[in-house]
Amino acid sequence: NAGVTQTPKFQVLKTGQSMTLQCAQDMNHEYMSWYRQDPGMGLRLIHYSVGAGITDQGEVPNGYNVSRSTTEDFPLRLLSAAPSQTSVYFCASSSTLLASGNSYEQYFGPGTRLTVT
Amino acid sequence: AQSVTQLGSHVSVSEGALVLLRCNYSSSVPPYLFWYVQYPNQGLQLLLKYTSAATLVKGINGFEAEFKKSETSFHLTKPSAHMSDAAEYFCAVSARSDYKLSFGAGTTVTVRA
């Protein structure tokens, strides 16, 4: 199992450019989510999905779009990058089956470090 | 809504000393609680979790945490720090009816030789 994979690892964008951060998981997890990590603020939820075709907003969704056409993939799109979106982005996934000891434990990818100039 | 407060953004300990990282949560009902560790330039790795079984939870790398409902706390401890424990630690909470995690701001641990 590769677990949760993210590409690219690093990206530099100019203000106004668009791009897609890729996330894939091979654990057949229904739940997937995107977080951004900023110094002193922990991780904040951007968008999440409980299954293919279903997405919803998290705490900080503005400026980001998501879609979920398959169970495996959950890309995050920046429509028009702004310097305030400079951050480290993490994708995570979890089973939604409350099996014994599961407790919706989330598995994280290695992150994408994005700089917007 | 769930929220988490981690007391102390930086903790410095001597090698071999006790590590104590504090976490308090806000929730109307007993939640699920987690501690994650993040090593430099890496993703988050689960250290341990509380799911309403035993209140004293043992995790990886010698860490443990105790759920205290009366104090709404879930503090993380390790009896003897190693140099390899230098990392950032995050406490997180989720409602039992939800999958969304709310994270604390994180505590950076440095270990002095």
Short mmCIF file of C-alpha atoms in Angstrom, two decimals:
data_model
loop_
_atom_site.label_atom_id
_atom_site.label_comp_id
_atom_site.label_asym_id
_atom_site.label_seq_id
_atom_site.Cartn_x
_atom_site.Cartn_y
_atom_site.Cartn_z
CA ASN A 1 0.00 0.00 0.00
CA ALA A 2 1.31 3.45 -0.95
CA GLY A 3 -1.20 5.02 1.48
CA VAL A 4 -1.93 8.67 0.69
CA THR A 5 0.18 10.24 -2.04
CA GLN A 6 0.39 13.91 -3.01
CA THR A 7 1.92 15.67 -6.00
CA PRO A 8 3.79 17.89 -6.44
CA LYS A 9 5.98 18.13 -3.33
CA PHE A 10 6.86 21.76 -4.03
CA GLN A 11 5.29 24.44 -6.22
CA VAL A 12 5.87 28.13 -6.84
CA LEU A 13 3.08 30.14 -8.44
CA LYS A 14 2.66 33.74 -9.44
CA THR A 15 -0.37 35.66 -8.19
CA GLY A 16 -3.37 34.93 -10.38
CA GLN A 17 -2.17 31.59 -11.71
CA SER A 18 -4.24 28.46 -11.24
CA MET A 19 -3.13 24.95 -10.42
CA THR A 20 -4.31 21.60 -9.13
CA LEU A 21 -2.82 19.74 -6.19
CA GLN A 22 -3.23 16.02 -6.62
CA CYS A 23 -4.13 13.55 -3.89
CA ALA A 24 -4.70 9.81 -4.20
CA GLN A 25 -5.21 6.98 -1.73
CA ASP A 26 -5.21 3.22 -2.25
CA MET A 27 -6.93 2.16 0.99
CA ASN A 28 -10.49 2.36 -0.39
CA HIS A 29 -11.33 5.07 2.13
CA GLU A 30 -14.60 6.87 1.72
CA TYR A 31 -13.62 10.04 3.57
CA MET A 32 -10.97 12.38 2.17
CA SER A 33 -10.03 15.88 3.19
CA TRP A 34 -7.67 18.77 2.52
CA TYR A 35 -5.96 20.84 5.21
CA ARG A 36 -3.62 23.76 5.12
CA GLN A 37 -0.91 24.21 7.72
CA ASP A 38 0.32 27.65 8.69
CA PRO A 39 2.77 28.48 11.51
CA GLY A 40 1.06 28.79 14.88
CA MET A 41 -2.35 27.82 13.50
CA GLY A 42 -2.22 24.07 13.36
CA LEU A 43 -4.07 22.46 10.47
CA ARG A 44 -7.29 23.96 9.15
CA LEU A 45 -9.83 22.05 7.10
CA ILE A 46 -10.38 23.39 3.57
CA HIS A 47 -12.77 20.88 1.95
CA TYR A 48 -13.80 17.31 2.56
CA SER A 49 -15.65 14.47 0.88
CA VAL A 50 -17.53 11.49 2.31
CA GLY A 51 -17.62 9.63 -0.98
CA ALA A 52 -17.49 9.91 -4.76
CA GLY A 53 -19.69 12.75 -5.96
CA ILE A 54 -20.06 14.32 -2.50
CA THR A 55 -18.01 17.27 -1.30
CA ASP A 56 -18.48 19.94 1.34
CA GLN A 57 -16.73 23.00 2.70
CA GLY A 58 -14.55 23.08 5.75
CA GLU A 59 -13.30 25.97 7.84
CA VAL A 60 -11.34 27.88 5.15
CA PRO A 61 -12.80 27.04 1.70
CA ASN A 62 -12.51 30.40 -0.06
CA GLY A 63 -10.30 30.35 -3.14
CA TYR A 64 -10.31 26.56 -3.44
CA ASN A 65 -12.43 24.05 -5.36
CA VAL A 66 -12.61 20.29 -5.10
CA SER A 67 -14.30 17.42 -6.88
CA ARG A 68 -14.49 13.70 -6.17
CA SER A 69 -15.17 11.63 -9.26
CA THR A 70 -13.57 8.44 -7.92
CA THR A 71 -13.00 6.94 -4.48
CA GLU A 72 -9.22 7.14 -4.95
CA ASP A 73 -8.67 10.74 -6.04
CA PHE A 74 -9.45 14.09 -4.45
CA PRO A 75 -7.77 17.00 -6.28
CA LEU A 76 -7.66 20.51 -4.86
CA ARG A 77 -7.84 23.41 -7.30
CA LEU A 78 -6.61 26.92 -6.72
CA LEU A 79 -8.56 29.09 -9.13
CA SER A 80 -6.53 32.31 -8.89
CA ALA A 81 -3.59 32.00 -6.53
CA ALA A 82 -2.98 34.71 -3.93
CA PRO A 83 0.00 35.23 -1.58
CA SER A 84 -2.33 34.38 1.34
CA GLN A 85 -2.49 30.84 -0.05
CA THR A 86 1.21 30.30 0.58
CA SER A 87 1.11 27.29 2.90
CA VAL A 88 1.74 23.59 3.27
CA TYR A 89 -1.20 21.50 2.07
CA PHE A 90 -2.02 18.07 3.42
CA CYS A 91 -4.46 15.53 2.11
CA ALA A 92 -5.88 12.90 4.46
CA SER A 93 -8.20 9.93 4.21
CA SER A 94 -10.19 7.77 6.59
CA SER A 95 -12.58 4.87 6.55
CA THR A 96 -16.12 5.80 7.50
CA LEU A 97 -16.83 2.32 8.81
CA LEU A 98 -16.89 2.42 12.59
CA ALA A 99 -15.25 -0.93 13.09
CA SER A 100 -13.76 -1.74 16.44
CA GLY A 101 -10.99 0.71 17.27
CA ASN A 102 -11.38 2.60 14.01
CA SER A 103 -12.63 5.93 15.32
CA TYR A 104 -12.26 7.58 11.91
CA GLU A 105 -8.47 7.66 12.22
CA GLN A 106 -7.09 9.82 9.43
CA TYR A 107 -4.02 8.99 7.37
CA PHE A 108 -2.02 11.90 6.01
CA GLY A 109 -0.03 12.40 2.85
CA PRO A 110 3.49 13.92 2.84
CA GLY A 111 2.26 17.40 1.93
CA THR A 112 2.71 19.97 -0.84
CA ARG A 113 4.62 23.14 -0.04
CA LEU A 114 3.13 25.99 -2.08
CA THR A 115 4.58 29.46 -2.44
CA VAL A 116 2.64 32.23 -4.19
CA THR A 117 4.66 35.29 -5.17
CA ALA B 1 -18.43 22.36 17.53
CA GLN B 2 -15.21 20.85 18.73
CA SER B 3 -12.10 22.86 19.56
CA VAL B 4 -8.69 22.14 21.00
CA THR B 5 -6.24 24.24 23.01
CA GLN B 6 -2.61 23.24 23.34
CA LEU B 7 -0.85 25.03 26.16
CA GLY B 8 2.66 26.08 25.21
CA SER B 9 3.82 26.48 21.63
CA HIS B 10 7.37 25.40 22.51
CA VAL B 11 8.65 22.92 25.08
CA SER B 12 12.33 22.26 25.75
CA VAL B 13 13.40 19.21 27.72
CA SER B 14 16.67 17.53 28.58
CA GLU B 15 17.38 14.09 27.20
CA GLY B 16 16.04 11.56 29.72
CA ALA B 17 13.58 14.01 31.28
CA LEU B 18 9.80 13.78 31.34
CA VAL B 19 7.93 15.11 28.32
CA LEU B 20 4.52 16.63 29.14
CA LEU B 21 2.39 18.25 26.44
CA ARG B 22 -0.95 19.70 27.45
CA CYS B 23 -4.20 19.51 25.50
CA ASN B 24 -7.66 20.65 26.53
CA TYR B 25 -10.73 20.19 24.39
CA SER B 26 -14.13 21.72 24.16
CA SER B 27 -17.00 19.42 23.30
CA SER B 28 -20.57 18.95 24.41
CA VAL B 29 -20.21 15.17 24.40
CA PRO B 30 -17.14 12.94 24.85
CA PRO B 31 -15.29 13.08 21.55
CA TYR B 32 -12.58 11.07 19.88
CA LEU B 33 -9.14 12.47 20.69
CA PHE B 34 -5.85 12.07 18.88
CA TRP B 35 -2.21 13.02 19.16
CA TYR B 36 -0.22 13.33 15.96
CA VAL B 37 3.52 13.93 15.52
CA GLN B 38 5.15 15.76 12.63
CA TYR B 39 8.87 15.44 11.98
CA PRO B 40 10.53 18.20 9.94
CA ASN B 41 9.32 18.34 6.34
CA GLN B 42 7.09 15.31 6.76
CA GLY B 43 3.40 14.55 7.05
CA LEU B 44 1.52 13.75 10.25
CA GLN B 45 1.81 10.38 11.96
CA LEU B 46 -0.67 9.12 14.52
CA LEU B 47 0.87 8.65 17.99
CA LEU B 48 -2.24 7.49 19.81
CA LYS B 49 -6.00 7.86 20.00
CA TYR B 50 -8.80 7.78 22.58
CA THR B 51 -11.96 6.01 21.49
CA SER B 52 -13.79 5.58 24.84
CA ALA B 53 -12.25 2.32 25.94
CA ALA B 54 -9.44 2.73 28.49
CA THR B 55 -8.85 6.29 29.68
CA LEU B 56 -5.08 5.73 29.73
CA VAL B 57 -3.98 5.23 26.16
CA LYS B 58 -0.58 3.92 25.12
CA GLY B 59 0.87 4.87 21.77
CA ILE B 60 3.98 4.42 19.71
CA ASN B 61 7.51 5.45 20.73
CA GLY B 62 6.76 5.21 24.47
CA PHE B 63 4.12 7.96 24.55
CA GLU B 64 0.88 7.75 26.47
CA ALA B 65 -2.05 10.04 27.19
CA GLU B 66 -4.81 10.10 29.77
CA PHE B 67 -8.37 11.16 29.02
CA LYS B 68 -9.84 13.12 31.94
CA LYS B 69 -13.47 13.99 31.31
CA SER B 70 -13.79 16.15 34.42
CA GLU B 71 -10.89 18.31 33.27
CA THR B 72 -11.66 18.03 29.51
CA SER B 73 -8.00 17.18 29.04
CA PHE B 74 -5.92 14.72 27.06
CA HIS B 75 -2.31 15.43 28.03
CA LEU B 76 0.54 13.56 26.34
CA THR B 77 3.48 12.23 28.33
CA LYS B 78 6.68 10.27 27.85
CA PRO B 79 8.77 9.35 30.90
CA SER B 80 12.18 9.77 29.27
CA ALA B 81 12.85 11.99 26.27
CA HIS B 82 15.09 10.90 23.41
CA MET B 83 16.76 13.16 20.88
CA SER B 84 14.55 11.55 18.25
CA ASP B 85 11.45 12.98 19.98
CA ALA B 86 12.27 16.46 18.66
CA ALA B 87 9.25 17.27 16.48
CA GLU B 88 5.96 19.14 16.42
CA TYR B 89 3.02 17.56 18.20
CA PHE B 90 -0.64 18.18 17.47
CA CYS B 91 -3.68 17.35 19.53
CA ALA B 92 -6.88 16.85 17.53
CA VAL B 93 -10.53 16.17 18.29
CA SER B 94 -13.51 14.90 16.33
CA ALA B 95 -17.11 14.37 17.24
CA ARG B 96 -18.24 10.75 17.34
CA SER B 97 -20.86 11.56 14.74
CA ASP B 98 -18.45 13.29 12.40
CA TYR B 99 -15.25 12.65 10.50
CA LYS B 100 -13.84 16.18 10.61
CA LEU B 101 -10.77 16.82 12.76
CA SER B 102 -10.12 20.05 14.63
CA PHE B 103 -6.47 20.60 15.45
CA GLY B 104 -4.68 22.52 18.13
CA ALA B 105 -1.99 25.01 17.15
CA GLY B 106 0.78 22.54 17.86
CA THR B 107 3.66 22.26 20.33
CA THR B 108 7.26 22.11 19.14
CA VAL B 109 9.48 19.92 21.30
CA THR B 110 13.24 20.39 21.41
CA VAL B 111 15.45 17.92 23.27
CA ARG B 112 18.69 19.12 24.84
CA ALA B 113 21.65 16.76 25.10
#
